[in-house]
Backbone as a chain_set.jsonl record, in Angstrom:
{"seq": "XXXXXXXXXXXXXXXXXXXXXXXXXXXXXXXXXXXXXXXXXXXXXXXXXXXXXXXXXXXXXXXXXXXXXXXXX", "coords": {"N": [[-12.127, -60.045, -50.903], [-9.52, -58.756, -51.342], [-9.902, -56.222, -50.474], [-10.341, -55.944, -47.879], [-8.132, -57.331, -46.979], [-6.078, -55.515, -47.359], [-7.684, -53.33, -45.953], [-7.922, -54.06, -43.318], [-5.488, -55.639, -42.88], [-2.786, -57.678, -42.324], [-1.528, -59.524, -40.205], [0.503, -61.461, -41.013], [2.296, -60.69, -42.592], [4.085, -58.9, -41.501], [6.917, -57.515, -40.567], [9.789, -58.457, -38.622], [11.032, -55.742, -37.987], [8.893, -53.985, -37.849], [7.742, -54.932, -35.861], [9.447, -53.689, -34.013], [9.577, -51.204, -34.25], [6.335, -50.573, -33.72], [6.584, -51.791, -30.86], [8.526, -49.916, -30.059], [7.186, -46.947, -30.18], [5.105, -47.713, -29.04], [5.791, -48.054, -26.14], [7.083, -45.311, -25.835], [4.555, -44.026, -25.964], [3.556, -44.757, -23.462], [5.149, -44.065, -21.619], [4.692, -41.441, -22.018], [2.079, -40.974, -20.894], [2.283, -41.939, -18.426], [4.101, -40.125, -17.439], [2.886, -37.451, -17.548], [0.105, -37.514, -16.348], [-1.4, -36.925, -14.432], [-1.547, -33.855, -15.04], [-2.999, -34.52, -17.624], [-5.524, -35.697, -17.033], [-6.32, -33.34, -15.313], [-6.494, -31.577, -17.062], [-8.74, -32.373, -18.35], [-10.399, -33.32, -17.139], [-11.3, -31.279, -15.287], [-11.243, -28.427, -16.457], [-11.173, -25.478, -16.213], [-10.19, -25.208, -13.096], [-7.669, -25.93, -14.123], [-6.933, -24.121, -16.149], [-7.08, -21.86, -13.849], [-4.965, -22.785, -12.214], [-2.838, -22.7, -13.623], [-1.675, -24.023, -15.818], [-1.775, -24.841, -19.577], [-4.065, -25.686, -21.018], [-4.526, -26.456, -23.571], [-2.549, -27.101, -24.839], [-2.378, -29.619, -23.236], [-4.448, -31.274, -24.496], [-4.093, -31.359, -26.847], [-1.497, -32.458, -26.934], [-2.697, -34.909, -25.566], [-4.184, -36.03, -27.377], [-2.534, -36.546, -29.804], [-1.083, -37.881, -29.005], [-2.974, -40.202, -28.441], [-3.645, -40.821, -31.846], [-1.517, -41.507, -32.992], [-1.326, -43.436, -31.368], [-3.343, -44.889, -32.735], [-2.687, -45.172, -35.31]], "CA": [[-11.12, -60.429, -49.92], [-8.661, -57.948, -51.139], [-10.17, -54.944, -49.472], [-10.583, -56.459, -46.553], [-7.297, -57.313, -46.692], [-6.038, -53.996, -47.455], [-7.891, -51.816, -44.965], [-7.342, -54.357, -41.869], [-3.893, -55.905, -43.076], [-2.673, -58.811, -42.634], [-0.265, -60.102, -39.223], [1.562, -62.359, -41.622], [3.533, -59.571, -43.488], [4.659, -57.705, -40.684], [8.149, -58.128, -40.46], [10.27, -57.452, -37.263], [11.214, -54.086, -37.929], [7.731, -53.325, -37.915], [7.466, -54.821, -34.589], [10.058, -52.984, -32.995], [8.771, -49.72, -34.252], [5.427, -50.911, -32.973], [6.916, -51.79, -29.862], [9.028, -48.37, -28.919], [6.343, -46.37, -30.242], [4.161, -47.642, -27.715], [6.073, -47.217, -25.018], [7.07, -43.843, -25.937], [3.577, -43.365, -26.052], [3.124, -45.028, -22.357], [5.928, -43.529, -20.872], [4.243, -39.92, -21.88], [0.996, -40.607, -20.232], [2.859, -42.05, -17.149], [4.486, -38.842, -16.613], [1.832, -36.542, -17.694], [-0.83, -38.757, -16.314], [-2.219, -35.859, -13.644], [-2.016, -33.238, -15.425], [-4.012, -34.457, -18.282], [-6.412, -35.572, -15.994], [-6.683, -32.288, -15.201], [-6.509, -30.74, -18.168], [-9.921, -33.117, -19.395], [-11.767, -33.124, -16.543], [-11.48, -29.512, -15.089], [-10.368, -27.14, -17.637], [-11.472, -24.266, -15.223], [-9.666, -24.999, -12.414], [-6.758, -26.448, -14.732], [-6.757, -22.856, -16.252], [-6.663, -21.41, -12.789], [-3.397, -22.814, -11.859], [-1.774, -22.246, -14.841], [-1.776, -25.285, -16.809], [-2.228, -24.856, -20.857], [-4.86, -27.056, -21.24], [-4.5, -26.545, -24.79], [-1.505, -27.866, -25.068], [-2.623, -30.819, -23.132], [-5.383, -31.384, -24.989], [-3.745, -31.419, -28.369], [-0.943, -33.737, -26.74], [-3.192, -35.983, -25.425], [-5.25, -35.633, -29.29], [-1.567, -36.485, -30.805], [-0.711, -39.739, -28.512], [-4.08, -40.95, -29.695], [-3.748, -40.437, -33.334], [-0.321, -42.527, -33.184], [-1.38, -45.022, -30.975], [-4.794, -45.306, -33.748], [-1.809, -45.472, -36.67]], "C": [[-9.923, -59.494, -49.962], [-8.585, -56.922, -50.252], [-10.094, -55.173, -48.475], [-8.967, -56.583, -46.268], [-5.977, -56.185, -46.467], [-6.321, -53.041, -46.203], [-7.864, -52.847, -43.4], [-6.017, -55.233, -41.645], [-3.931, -56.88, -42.734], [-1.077, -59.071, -41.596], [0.672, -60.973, -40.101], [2.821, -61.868, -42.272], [4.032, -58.594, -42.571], [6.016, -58.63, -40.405], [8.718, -57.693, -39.216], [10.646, -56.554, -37.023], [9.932, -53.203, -37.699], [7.746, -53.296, -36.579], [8.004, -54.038, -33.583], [9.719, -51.609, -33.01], [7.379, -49.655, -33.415], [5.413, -50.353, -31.51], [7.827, -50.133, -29.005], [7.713, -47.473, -29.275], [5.22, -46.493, -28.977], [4.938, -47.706, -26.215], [6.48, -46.337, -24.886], [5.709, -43.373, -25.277], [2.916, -43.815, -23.885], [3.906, -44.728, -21.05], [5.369, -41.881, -20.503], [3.129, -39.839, -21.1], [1.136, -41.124, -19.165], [3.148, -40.733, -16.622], [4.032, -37.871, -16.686], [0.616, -36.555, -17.133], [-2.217, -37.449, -15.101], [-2.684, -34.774, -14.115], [-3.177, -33.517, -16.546], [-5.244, -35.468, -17.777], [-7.217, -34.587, -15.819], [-7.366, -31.772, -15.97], [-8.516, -31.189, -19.087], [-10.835, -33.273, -18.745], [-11.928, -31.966, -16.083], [-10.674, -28.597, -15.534], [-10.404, -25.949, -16.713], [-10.33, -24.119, -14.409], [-7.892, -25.561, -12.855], [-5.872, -25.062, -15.482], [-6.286, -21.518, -15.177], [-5.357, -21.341, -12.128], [-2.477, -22.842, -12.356], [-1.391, -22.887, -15.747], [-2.445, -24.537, -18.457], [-2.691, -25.64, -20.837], [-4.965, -26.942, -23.253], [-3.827, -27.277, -25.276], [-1.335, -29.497, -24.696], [-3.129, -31.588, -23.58], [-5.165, -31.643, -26.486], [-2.897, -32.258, -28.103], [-1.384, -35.091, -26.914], [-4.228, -36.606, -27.156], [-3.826, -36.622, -30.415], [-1.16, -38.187, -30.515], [-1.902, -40.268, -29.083], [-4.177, -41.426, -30.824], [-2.487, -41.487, -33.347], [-0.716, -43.692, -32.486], [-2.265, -45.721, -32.289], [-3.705, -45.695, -35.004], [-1.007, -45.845, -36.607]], "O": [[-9.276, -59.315, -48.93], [-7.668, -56.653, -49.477], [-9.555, -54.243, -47.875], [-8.526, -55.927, -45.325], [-5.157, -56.154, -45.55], [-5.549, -52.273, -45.63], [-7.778, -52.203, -42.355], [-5.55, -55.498, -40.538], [-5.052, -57.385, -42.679], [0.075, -58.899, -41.994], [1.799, -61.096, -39.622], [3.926, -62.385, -42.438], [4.377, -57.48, -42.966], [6.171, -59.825, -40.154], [8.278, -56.676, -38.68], [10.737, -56.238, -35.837], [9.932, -52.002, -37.43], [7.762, -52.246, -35.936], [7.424, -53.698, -32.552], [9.583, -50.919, -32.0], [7.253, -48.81, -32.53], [4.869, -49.38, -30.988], [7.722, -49.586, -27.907], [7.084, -47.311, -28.23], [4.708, -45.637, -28.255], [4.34, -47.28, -25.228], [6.494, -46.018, -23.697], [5.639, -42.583, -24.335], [2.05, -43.186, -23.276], [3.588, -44.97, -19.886], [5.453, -41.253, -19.448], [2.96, -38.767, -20.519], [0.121, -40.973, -18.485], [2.626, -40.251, -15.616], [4.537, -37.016, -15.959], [-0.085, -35.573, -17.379], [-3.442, -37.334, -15.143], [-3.849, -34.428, -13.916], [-4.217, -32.863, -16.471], [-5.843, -35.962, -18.732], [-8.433, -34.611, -16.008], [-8.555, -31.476, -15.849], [-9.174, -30.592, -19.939], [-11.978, -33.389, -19.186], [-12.936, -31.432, -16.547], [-9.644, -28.109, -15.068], [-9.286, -25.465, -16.539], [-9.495, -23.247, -14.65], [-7.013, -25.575, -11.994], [-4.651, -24.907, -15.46], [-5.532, -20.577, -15.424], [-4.772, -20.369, -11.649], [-1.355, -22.975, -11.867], [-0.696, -22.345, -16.607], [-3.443, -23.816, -18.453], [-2.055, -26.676, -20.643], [-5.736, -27.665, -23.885], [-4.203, -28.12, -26.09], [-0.672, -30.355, -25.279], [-2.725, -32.739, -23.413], [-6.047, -32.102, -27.211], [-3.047, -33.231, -28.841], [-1.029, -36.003, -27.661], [-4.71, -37.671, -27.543], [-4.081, -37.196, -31.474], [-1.009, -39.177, -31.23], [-1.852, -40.779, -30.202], [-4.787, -42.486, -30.963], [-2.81, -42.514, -33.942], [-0.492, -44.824, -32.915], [-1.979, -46.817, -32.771], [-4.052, -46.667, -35.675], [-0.35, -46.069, -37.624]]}, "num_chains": 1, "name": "protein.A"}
């Protein structure tokens, strides 16, 4: 029961500082793919023509890689 408790935690010990971090974090994170929301679109479904018009899809691509990774943690 420990492990378990451990690697998927436990809602009872989250205190409200947690939540508010929680909470801006994710809308940081939903504010960025509001206003990015076309280009990385772009950037993930046509790299080609995403490349064409001048878009770093690299950069999008590692963004969009980074919001992920924080939303996942």
């Amino acid at each position: 029961a420990a492990l378990n408790t451990f690697v998927l935690g436990n809602a009872a010990t989250l205190m409200p500082r947690d939540m508010y971090c929680i909470i801006v974090v994710s809308l940081l994170i939903i504010a960025c793919l509001c206003a990015l929301w076309k280009e990385f679109v772009l950037a993930t479904f046509d790299t080609v023509f995403a490349r064409a018009i001048g878009y770093r899809v690299l950069l999008f691509e590692g963004l969009l890689a980074c919001l992920l990774i924080m939303l996942i943690a």
